[in-house]
mmCIF file of C-alpha atoms in Angstrom:
data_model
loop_
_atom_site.group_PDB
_atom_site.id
_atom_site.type_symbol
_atom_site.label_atom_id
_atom_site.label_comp_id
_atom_site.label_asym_id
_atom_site.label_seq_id
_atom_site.Cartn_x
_atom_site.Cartn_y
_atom_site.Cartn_z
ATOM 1 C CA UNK A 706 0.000 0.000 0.000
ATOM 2 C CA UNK A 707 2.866 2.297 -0.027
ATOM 3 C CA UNK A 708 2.419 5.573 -1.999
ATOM 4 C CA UNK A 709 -1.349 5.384 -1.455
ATOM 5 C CA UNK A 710 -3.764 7.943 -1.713
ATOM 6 C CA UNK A 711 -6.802 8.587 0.818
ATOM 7 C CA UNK A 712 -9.911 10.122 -0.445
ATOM 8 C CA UNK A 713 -13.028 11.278 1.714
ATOM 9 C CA UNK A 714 -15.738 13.800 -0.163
ATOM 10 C CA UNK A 715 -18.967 15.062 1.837
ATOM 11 C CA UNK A 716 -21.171 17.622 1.293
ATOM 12 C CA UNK A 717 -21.625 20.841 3.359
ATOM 13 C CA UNK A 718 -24.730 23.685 3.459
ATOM 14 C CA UNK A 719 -22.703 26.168 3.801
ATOM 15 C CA UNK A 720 -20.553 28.696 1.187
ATOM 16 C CA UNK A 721 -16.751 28.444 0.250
ATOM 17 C CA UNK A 722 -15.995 31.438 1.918
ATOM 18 C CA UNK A 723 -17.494 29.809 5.402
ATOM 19 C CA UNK A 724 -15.563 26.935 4.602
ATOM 20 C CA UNK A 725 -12.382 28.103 3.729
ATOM 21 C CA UNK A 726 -12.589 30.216 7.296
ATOM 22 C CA UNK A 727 -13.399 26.830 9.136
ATOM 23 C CA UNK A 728 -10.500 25.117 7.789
ATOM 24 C CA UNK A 729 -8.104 28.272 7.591
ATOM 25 C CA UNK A 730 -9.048 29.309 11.407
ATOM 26 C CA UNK A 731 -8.189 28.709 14.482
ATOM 27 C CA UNK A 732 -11.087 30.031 16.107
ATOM 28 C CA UNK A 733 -12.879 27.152 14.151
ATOM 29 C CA UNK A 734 -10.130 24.211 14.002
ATOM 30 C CA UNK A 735 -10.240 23.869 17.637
ATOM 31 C CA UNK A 736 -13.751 23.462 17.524
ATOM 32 C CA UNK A 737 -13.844 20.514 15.022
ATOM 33 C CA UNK A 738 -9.999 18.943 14.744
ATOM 34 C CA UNK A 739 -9.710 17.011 18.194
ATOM 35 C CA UNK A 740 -8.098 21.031 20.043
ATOM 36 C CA UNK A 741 -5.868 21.587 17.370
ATOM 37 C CA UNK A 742 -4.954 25.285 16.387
ATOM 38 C CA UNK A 743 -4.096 26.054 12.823
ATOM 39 C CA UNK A 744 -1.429 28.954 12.355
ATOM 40 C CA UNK A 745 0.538 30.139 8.616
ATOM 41 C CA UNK A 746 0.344 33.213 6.508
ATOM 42 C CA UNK A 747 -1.507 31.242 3.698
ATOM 43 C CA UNK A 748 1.342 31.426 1.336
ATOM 44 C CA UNK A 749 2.773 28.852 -1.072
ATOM 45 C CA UNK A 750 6.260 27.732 0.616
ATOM 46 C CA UNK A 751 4.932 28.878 4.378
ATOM 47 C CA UNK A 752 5.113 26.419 7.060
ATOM 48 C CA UNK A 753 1.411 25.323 7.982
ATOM 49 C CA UNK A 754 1.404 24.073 11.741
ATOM 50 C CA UNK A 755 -1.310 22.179 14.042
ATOM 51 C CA UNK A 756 -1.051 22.691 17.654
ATOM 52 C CA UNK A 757 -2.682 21.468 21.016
ATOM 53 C CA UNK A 758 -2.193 22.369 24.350
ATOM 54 C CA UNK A 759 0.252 24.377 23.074
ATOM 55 C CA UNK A 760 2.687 21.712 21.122
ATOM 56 C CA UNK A 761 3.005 21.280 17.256
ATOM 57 C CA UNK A 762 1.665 17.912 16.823
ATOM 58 C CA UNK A 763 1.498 18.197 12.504
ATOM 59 C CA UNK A 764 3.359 20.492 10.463
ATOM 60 C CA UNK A 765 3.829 21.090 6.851
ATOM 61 C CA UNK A 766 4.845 23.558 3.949
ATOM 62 C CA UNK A 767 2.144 25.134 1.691
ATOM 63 C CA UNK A 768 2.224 23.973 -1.714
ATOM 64 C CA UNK A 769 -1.249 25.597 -3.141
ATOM 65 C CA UNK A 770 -3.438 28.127 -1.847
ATOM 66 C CA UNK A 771 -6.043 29.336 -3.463
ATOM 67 C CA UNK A 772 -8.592 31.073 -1.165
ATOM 68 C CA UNK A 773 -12.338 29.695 -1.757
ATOM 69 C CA UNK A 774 -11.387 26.839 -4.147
ATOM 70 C CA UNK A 775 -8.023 24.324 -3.069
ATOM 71 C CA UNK A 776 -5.392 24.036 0.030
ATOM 72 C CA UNK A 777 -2.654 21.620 -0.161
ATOM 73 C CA UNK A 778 0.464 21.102 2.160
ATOM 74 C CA UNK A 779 2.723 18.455 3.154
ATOM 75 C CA UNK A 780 1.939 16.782 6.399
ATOM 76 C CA UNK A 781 4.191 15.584 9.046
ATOM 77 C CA UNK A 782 2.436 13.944 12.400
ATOM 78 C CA UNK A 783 5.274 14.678 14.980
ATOM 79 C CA UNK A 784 4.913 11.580 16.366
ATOM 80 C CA UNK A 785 5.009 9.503 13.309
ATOM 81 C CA UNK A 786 8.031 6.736 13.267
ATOM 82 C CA UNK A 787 6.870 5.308 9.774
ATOM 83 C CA UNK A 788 9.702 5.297 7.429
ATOM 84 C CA UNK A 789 8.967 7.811 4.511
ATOM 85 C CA UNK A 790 10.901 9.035 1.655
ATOM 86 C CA UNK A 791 8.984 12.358 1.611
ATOM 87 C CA UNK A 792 6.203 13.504 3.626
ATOM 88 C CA UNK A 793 2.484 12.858 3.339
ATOM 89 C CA UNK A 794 0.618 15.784 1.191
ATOM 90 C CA UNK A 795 -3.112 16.692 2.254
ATOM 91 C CA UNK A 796 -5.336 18.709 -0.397
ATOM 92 C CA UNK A 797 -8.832 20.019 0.269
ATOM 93 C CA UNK A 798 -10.838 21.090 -2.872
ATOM 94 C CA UNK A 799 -13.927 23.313 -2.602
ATOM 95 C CA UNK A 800 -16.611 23.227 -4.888
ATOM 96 C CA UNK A 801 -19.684 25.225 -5.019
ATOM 97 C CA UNK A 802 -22.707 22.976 -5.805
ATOM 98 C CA UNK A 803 -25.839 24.976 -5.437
ATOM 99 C CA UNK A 804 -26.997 24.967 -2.096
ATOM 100 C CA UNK A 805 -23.835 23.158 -0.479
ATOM 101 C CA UNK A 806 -19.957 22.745 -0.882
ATOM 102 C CA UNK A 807 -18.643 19.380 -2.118
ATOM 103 C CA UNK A 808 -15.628 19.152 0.065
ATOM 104 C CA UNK A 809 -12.833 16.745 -1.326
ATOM 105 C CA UNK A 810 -9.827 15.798 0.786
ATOM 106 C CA UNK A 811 -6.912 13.976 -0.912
ATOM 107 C CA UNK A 812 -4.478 12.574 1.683
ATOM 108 C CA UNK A 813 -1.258 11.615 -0.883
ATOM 109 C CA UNK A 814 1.781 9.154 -0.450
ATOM 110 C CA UNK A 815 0.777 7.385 2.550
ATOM 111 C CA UNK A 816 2.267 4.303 3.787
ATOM 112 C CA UNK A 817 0.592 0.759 4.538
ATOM 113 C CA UNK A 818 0.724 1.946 8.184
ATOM 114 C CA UNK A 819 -1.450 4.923 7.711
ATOM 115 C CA UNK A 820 -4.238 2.887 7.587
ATOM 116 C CA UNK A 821 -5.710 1.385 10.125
ATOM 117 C CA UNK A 822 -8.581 -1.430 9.125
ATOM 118 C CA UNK A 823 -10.574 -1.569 12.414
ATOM 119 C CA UNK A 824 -13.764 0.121 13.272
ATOM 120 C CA UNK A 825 -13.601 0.748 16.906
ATOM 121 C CA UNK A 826 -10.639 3.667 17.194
ATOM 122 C CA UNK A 827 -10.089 6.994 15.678
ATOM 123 C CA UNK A 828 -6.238 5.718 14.447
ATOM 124 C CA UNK A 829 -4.730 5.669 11.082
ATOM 125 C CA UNK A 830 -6.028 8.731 8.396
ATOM 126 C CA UNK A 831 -8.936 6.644 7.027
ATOM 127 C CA UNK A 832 -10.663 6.786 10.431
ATOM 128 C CA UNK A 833 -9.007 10.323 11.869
ATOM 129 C CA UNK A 834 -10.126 12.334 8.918
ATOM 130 C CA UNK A 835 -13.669 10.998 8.400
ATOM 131 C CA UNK A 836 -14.420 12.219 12.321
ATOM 132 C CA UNK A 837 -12.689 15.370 12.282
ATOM 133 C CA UNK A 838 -14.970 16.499 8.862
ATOM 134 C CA UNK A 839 -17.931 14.754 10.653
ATOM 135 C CA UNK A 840 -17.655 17.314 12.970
ATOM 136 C CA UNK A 841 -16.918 20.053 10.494
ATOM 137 C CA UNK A 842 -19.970 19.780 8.827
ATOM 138 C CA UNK A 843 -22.042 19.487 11.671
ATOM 139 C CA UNK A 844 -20.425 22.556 13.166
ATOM 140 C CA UNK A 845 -20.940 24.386 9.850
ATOM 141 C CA UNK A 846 -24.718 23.152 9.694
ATOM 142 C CA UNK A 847 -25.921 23.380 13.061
ATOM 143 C CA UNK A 848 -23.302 25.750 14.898
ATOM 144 C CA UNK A 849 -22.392 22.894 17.627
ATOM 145 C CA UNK A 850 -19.851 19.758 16.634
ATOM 146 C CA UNK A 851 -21.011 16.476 17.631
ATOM 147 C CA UNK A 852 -20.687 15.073 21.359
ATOM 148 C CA UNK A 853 -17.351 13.523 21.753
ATOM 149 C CA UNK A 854 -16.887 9.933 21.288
ATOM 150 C CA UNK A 855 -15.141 7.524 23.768
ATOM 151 C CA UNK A 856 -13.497 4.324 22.107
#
């Protein structure tokens, strides 16, 4: 599975421009991404970091940005001891679609470890990310995320 590629897409009544300021915002982030803060400039070639309780636990280096429509950055998960050639790139791609926003995350050049085939834990990117834009959405749809979930 190595140089895999992790794709989630779900819909979202809101607008780009909400969007883009839940997933470019700190004030949102928190909210939604398990405590993490977001913090860059937005700028191709800045350093993208997440942080909680005050420690950079995923960090990157902005490779697109283009406000409204597509972020991508490399991804690094501090604590990560997979063996990788080059780090992991993430890519969300908005798309206005009448009412909603089809939201499109790519998670790029993962490794066999990255994915974790059990249902009953929030481990490995193809159970982290579908939670954390669970509770996007329903934060965007309803103003509240969802109840946190014990495994």
């Amino acid at each position: 599975m190595d140089n895999s590629t992790f794709v989630y897409v779900t819909y979202i009544a809101t607008t780009p421009e909400k969007l883009w300021e839940a997933l470019t915002n700190s004030d949102f982030t928190e909210k939604y991404f398990f405590g993490s803060k977001i913090q860059s400039d937005w700028k191709v070639g800045s350093e993208i970091t997440y942080s909680r309780d005050g420690k950079v636990s995923d960090y990157g280096k902005i490779l697109t940005c283009e406000p409204h429509r597509v972020l991508s950055f490399t991804w690094t998960y501090t604590a990560d001891t997979a063996v990788r050639e080059e780090p992991t790139i993430v890519t969300f791609e908005l798309k206005q679609m009448d009412s909603a926003v089809k939201l499109t995350l790519k998670h790029e050049k993962l490794v066999s470890v990255d994915i974790v085939d059990r249902d009953d834990t929030f481990e490995g990117l193809n159970n982290g990310w579908p939670a954390i834009l669970s509770n996007l959405k329903s934060l965007l749809e309803t103003g509240k995320t969802l109840a946190p979930i014990s495994l």
